[in-house]
mmCIF file of C-alpha atoms and ligand atoms in Angstrom:
data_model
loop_
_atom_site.group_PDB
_atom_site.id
_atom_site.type_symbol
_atom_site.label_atom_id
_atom_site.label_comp_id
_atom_site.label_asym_id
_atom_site.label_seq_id
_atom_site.Cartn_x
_atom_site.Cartn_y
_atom_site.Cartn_z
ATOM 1 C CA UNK M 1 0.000 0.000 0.000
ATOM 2 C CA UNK M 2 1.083 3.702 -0.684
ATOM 3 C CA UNK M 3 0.616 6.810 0.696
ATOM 4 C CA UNK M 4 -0.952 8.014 -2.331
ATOM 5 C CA UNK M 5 -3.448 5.143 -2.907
ATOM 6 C CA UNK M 6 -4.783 6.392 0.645
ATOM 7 C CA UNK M 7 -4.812 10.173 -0.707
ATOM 8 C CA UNK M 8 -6.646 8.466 -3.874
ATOM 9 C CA UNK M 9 -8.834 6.921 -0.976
ATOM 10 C CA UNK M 10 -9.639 9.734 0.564
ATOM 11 C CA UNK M 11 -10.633 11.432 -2.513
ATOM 12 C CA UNK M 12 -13.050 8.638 -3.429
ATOM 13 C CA UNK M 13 -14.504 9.254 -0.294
ATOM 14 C CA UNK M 14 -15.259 12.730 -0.488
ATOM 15 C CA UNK M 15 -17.031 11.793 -3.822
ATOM 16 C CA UNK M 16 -19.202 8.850 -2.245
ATOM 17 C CA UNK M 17 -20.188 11.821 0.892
ATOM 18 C CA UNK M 18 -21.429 14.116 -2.051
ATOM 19 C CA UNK M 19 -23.335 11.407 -3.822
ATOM 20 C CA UNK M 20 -24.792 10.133 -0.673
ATOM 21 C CA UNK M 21 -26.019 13.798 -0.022
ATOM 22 C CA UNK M 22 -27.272 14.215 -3.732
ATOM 23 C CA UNK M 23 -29.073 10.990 -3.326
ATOM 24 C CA UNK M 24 -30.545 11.817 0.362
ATOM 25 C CA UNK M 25 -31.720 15.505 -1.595
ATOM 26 C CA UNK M 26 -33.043 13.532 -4.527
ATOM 27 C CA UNK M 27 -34.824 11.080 -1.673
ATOM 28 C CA UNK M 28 -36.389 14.211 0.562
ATOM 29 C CA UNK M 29 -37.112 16.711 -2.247
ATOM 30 C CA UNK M 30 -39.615 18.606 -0.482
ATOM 31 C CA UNK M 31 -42.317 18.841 -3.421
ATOM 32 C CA UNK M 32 -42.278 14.990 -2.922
ATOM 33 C CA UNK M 33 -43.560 15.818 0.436
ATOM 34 C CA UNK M 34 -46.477 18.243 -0.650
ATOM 35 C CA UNK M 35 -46.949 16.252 -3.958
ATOM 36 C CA UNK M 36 -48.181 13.264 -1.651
ATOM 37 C CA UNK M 37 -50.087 15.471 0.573
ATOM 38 C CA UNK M 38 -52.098 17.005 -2.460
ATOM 39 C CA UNK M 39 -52.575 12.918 -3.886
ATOM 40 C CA UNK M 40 -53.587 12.243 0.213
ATOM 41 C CA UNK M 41 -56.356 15.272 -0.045
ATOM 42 C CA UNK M 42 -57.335 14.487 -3.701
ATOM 43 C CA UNK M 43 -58.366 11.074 -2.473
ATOM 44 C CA UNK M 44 -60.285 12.312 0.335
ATOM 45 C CA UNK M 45 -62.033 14.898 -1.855
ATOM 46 C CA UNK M 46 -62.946 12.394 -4.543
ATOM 47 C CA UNK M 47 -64.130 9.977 -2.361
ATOM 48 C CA UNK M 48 -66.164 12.587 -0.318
ATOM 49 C CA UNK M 49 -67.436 13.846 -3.842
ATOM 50 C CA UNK M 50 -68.760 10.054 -4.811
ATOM 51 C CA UNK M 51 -70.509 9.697 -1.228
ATOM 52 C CA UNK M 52 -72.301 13.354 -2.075
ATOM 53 C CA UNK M 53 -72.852 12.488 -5.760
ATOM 54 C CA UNK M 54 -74.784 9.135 -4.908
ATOM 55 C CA UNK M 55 -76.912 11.280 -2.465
ATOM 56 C CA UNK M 56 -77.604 13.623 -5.057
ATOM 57 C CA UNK M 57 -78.557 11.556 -8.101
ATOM 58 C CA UNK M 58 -80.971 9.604 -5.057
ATOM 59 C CA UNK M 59 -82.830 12.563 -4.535
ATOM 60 C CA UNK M 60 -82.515 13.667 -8.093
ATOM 61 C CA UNK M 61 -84.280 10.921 -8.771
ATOM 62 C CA UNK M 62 -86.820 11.300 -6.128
ATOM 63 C CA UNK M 63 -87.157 14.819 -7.722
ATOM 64 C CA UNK M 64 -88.219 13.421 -11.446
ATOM 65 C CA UNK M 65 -90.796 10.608 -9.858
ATOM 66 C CA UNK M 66 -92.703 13.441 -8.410
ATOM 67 C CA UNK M 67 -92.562 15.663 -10.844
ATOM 68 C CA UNK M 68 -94.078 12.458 -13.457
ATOM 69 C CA UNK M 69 -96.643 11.738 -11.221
ATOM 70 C CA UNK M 70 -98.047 15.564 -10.674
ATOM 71 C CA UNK M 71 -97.932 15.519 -14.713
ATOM 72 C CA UNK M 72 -99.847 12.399 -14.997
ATOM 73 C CA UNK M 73 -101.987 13.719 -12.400
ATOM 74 C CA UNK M 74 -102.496 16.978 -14.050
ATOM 75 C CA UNK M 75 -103.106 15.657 -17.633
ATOM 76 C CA UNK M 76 -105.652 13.287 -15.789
ATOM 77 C CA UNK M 77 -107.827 16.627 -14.298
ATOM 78 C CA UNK M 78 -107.309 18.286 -17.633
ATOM 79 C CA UNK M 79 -108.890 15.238 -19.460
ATOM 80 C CA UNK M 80 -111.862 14.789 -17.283
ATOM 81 C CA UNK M 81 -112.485 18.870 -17.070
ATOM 82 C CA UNK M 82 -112.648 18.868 -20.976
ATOM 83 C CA UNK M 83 -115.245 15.598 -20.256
ATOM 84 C CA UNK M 84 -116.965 18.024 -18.246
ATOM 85 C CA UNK M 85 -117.662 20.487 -20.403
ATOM 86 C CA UNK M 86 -118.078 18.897 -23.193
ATOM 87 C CA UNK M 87 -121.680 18.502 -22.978
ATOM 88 C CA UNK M 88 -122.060 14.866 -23.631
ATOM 89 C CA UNK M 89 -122.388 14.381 -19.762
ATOM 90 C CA UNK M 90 -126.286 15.390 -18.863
ATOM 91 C CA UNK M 91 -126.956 13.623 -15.582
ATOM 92 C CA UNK M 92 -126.375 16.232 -12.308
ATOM 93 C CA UNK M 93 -124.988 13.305 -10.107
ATOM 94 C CA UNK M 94 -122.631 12.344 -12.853
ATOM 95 C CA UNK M 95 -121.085 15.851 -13.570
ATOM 96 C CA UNK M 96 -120.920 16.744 -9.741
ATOM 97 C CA UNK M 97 -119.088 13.220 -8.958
ATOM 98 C CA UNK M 98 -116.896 14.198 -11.945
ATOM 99 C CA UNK M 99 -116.189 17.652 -10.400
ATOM 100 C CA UNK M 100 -115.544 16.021 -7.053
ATOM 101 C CA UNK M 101 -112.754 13.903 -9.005
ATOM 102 C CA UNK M 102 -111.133 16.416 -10.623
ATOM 103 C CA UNK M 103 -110.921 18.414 -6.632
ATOM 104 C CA UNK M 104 -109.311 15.513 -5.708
ATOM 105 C CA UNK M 105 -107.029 14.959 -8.035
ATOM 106 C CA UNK M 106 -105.759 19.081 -8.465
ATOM 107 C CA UNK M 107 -105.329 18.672 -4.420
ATOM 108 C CA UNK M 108 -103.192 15.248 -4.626
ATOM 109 C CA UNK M 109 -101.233 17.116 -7.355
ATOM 110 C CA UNK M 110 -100.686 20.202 -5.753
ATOM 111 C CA UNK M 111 -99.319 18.283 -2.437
ATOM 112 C CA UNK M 112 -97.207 16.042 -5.115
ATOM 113 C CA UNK M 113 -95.762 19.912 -6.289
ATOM 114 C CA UNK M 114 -94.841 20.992 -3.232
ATOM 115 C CA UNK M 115 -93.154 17.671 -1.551
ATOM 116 C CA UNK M 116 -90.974 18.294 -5.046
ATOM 117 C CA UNK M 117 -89.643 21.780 -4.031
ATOM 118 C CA UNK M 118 -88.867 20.695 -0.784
ATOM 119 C CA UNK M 119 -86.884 18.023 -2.533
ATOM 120 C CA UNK M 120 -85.167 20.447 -5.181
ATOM 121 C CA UNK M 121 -84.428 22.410 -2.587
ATOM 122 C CA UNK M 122 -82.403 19.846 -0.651
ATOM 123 C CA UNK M 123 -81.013 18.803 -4.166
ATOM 124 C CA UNK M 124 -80.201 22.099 -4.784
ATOM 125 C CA UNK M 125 -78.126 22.503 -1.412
ATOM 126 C CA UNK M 126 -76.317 19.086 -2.611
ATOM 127 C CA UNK M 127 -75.254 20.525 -5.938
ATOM 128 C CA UNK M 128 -73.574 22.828 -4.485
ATOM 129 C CA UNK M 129 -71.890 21.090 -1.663
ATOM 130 C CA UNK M 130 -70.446 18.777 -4.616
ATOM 131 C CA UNK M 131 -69.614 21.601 -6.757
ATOM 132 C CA UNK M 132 -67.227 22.652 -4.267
ATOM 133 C CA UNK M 133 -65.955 19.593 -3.431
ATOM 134 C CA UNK M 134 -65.584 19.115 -7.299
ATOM 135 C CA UNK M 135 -63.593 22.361 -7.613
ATOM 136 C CA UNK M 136 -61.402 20.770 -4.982
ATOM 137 C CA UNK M 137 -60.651 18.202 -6.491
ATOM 138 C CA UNK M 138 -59.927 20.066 -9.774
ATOM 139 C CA UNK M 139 -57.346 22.097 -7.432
ATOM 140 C CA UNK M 140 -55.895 19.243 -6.448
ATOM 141 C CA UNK M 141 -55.391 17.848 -9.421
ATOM 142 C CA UNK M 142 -53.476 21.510 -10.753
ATOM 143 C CA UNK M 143 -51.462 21.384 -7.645
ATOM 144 C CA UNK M 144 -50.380 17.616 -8.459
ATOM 145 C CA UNK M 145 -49.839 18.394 -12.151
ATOM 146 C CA UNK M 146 -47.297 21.496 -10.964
ATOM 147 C CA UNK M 147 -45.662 19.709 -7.969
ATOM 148 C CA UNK M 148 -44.867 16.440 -10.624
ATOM 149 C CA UNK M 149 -43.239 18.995 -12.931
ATOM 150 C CA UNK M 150 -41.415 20.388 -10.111
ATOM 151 C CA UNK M 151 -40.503 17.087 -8.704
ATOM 152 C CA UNK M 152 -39.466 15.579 -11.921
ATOM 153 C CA UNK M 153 -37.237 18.938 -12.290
ATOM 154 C CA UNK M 154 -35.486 18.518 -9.395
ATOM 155 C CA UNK M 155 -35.147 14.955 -10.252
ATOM 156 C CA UNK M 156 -33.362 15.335 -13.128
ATOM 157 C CA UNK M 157 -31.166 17.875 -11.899
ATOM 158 C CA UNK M 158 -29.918 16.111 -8.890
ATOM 159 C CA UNK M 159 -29.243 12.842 -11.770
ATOM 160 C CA UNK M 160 -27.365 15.496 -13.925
ATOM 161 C CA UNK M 161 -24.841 16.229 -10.825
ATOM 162 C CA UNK M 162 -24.961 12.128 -9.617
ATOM 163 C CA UNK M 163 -23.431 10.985 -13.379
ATOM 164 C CA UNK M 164 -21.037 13.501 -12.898
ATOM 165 C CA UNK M 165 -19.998 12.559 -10.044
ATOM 166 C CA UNK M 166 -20.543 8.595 -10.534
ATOM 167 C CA UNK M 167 -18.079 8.931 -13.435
ATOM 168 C CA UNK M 168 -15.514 11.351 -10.932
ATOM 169 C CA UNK M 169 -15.498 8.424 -9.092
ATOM 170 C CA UNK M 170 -15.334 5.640 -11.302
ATOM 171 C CA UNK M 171 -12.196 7.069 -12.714
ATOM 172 C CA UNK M 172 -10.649 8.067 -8.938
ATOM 173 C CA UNK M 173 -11.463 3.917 -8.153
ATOM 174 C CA UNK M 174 -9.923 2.625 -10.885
ATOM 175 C CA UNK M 175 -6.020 3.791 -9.633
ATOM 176 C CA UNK M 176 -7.197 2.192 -6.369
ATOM 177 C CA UNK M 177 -6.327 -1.677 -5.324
ATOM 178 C CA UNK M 178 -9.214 -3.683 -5.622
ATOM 179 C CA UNK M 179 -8.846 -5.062 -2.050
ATOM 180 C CA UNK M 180 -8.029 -1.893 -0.475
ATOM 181 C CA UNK M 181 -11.594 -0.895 -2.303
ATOM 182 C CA UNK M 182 -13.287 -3.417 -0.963
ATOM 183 C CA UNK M 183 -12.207 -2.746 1.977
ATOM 184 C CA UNK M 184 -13.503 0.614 2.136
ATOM 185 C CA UNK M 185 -16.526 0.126 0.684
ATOM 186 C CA UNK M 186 -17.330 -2.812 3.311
ATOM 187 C CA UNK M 187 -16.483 -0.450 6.242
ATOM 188 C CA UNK M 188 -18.151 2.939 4.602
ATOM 189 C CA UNK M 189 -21.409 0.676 4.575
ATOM 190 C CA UNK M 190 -20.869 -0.889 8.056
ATOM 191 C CA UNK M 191 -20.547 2.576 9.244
ATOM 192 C CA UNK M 192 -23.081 4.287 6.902
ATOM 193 C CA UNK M 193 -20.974 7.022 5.180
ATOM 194 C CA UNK M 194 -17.263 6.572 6.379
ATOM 195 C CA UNK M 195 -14.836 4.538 5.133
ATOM 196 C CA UNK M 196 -11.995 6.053 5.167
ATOM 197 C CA UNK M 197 -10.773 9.424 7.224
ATOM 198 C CA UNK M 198 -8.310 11.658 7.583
ATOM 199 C CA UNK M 199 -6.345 11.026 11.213
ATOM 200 C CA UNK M 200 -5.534 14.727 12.752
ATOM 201 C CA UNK M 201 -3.877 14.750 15.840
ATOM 202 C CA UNK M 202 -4.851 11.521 17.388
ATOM 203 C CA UNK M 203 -8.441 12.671 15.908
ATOM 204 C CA UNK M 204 -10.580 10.852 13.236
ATOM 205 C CA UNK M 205 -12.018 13.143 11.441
ATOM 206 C CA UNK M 206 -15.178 10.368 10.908
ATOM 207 C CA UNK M 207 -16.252 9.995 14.037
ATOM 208 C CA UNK M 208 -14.394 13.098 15.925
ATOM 209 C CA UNK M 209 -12.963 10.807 18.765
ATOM 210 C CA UNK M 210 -9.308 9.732 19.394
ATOM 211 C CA UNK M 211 -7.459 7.315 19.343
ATOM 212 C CA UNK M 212 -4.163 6.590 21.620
ATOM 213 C CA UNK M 213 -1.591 8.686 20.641
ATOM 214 C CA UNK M 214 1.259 6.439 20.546
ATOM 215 C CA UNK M 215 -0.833 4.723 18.088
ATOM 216 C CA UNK M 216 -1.436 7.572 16.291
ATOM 217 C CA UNK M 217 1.954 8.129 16.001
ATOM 218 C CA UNK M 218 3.041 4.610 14.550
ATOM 219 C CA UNK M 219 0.383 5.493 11.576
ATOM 220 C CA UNK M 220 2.403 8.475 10.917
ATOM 221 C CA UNK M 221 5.588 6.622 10.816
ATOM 222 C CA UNK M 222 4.075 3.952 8.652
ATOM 223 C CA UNK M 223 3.040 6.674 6.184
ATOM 224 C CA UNK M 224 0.619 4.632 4.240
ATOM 225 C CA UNK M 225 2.904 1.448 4.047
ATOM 226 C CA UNK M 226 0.111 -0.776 5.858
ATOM 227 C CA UNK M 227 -3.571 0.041 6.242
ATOM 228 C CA UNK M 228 -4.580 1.137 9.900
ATOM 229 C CA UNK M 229 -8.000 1.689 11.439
ATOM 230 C CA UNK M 230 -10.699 4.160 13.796
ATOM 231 C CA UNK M 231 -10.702 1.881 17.116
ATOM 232 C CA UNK M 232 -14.299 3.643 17.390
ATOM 233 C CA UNK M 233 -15.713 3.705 13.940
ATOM 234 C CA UNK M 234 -13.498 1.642 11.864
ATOM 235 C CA UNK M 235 -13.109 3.807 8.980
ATOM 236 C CA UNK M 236 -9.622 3.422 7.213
ATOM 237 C CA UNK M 237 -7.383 6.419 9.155
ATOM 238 C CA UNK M 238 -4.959 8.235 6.640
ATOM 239 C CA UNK M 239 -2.439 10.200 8.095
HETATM 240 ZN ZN1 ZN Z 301 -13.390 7.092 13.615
#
């Protein structure tokens, strides 16, 4: 081993910190955050909007069979008043049972006419309860149609800077010994970042603790002859 494969090391290591923070940025973009919270409220609108709608086309519906039945019930009077007058009826009981009919059924229709505006009315009130729960959802779907954008923006930004620096470090690994490599790259994922740190003092500069200094001191002599380790963290100490 040579000092400079552990400078090389070292380098390589700065590289995998900056791609591990490019890919923790790319992991915690914060439009992520508010693009799921605007797919979270879209759902809750929608569904809210279905539960109204079904409501509303129920009483709709309600609506139109009252409104049939005070037709047929009106065409019904209009027939038997034309009857009426018509002159082909002569006998007094006859007309004034006829008349009695056509009381009756103006009255059934009339309380058929207004049980249908109390409906329309509560119809009325639905329509617009889903109207704004439809505009929501139409909001919802402008905020998720910006945030993706944004998102995928970001996205390929950060992946821009991450082949840069994927191909910064292929080309810094390839002067490095494949064992030494593995080496590091076993420890930096053992110790989730660090594999390899610069020893300052009797300091790692990984994990900020020391180590004893007369050991410290015998990785200064060795000067990158043989490998040497953190006692706390592990990571490969350079001098
Ligand atoms: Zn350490």
């Amino acid at each position: 081993m040579s000092a400079d494969e552990l400078e090389q090391l070292l380098l390589v290591q700065e590289h995998d910190t900056a791609r591990d923070r490019l890919r923790h940025r790319r992991a915690s973009l914060p439009e992520r955050a508010e693009l799921d919270a605007q797919h979270a409220r879209r759902r809750a609108l929608a569904a809210q909007a279905a539960e109204v709608r079904a409501r509303r086309d129920a009483v709709l519906a309600d609506e139109r069979r009252l409104d049939d039945e005070a037709r047929t019930l009106g065409t019904h009077a209009e027939e038997m008043n034309t009857r009426l007058y018509s002159g082909t009826i002569n006998s007094p009981r006859e007309l004034q049972a006829m008349q009695a009919d056509i009381e009756m059924l103006q009255r059934r229709r009339s309380e058929l006419e207004d049980r249908e505006l109390e409906v329309m009315e509560s119809r009325e009130e639905l329509d617009t309860e889903l109207a704004g729960l439809e505009t929501g959802v139409g909001e919802a779907d402008a905020a998720i149609e910006r945030l993706g954008g944004a998102v995928a923006g970001a996205e390929a930004e950060i992946d821009a800077e991450l082949a840069v620096e994927d191909s910064t470090w292929n080309e810094l690994a390839a002067k490095i010994p494949s064992t030494l490599l593995a080496d590091y790259q076993r420890r930096r994922a053992q110790n989730k970042g660090a594999g390899a740190a610069r020893l300052v003092g009797t300091s790692c500069t990984a994990c900020h603790l020391s180590i004893p200094s007369t050991e410290a001191e015998q990785i200064r002599r060795a000067a990158g002859s043989e490998v040497a380790y953190c006692d706390n963290c592990g990571a490969i100490l350079v001098p």
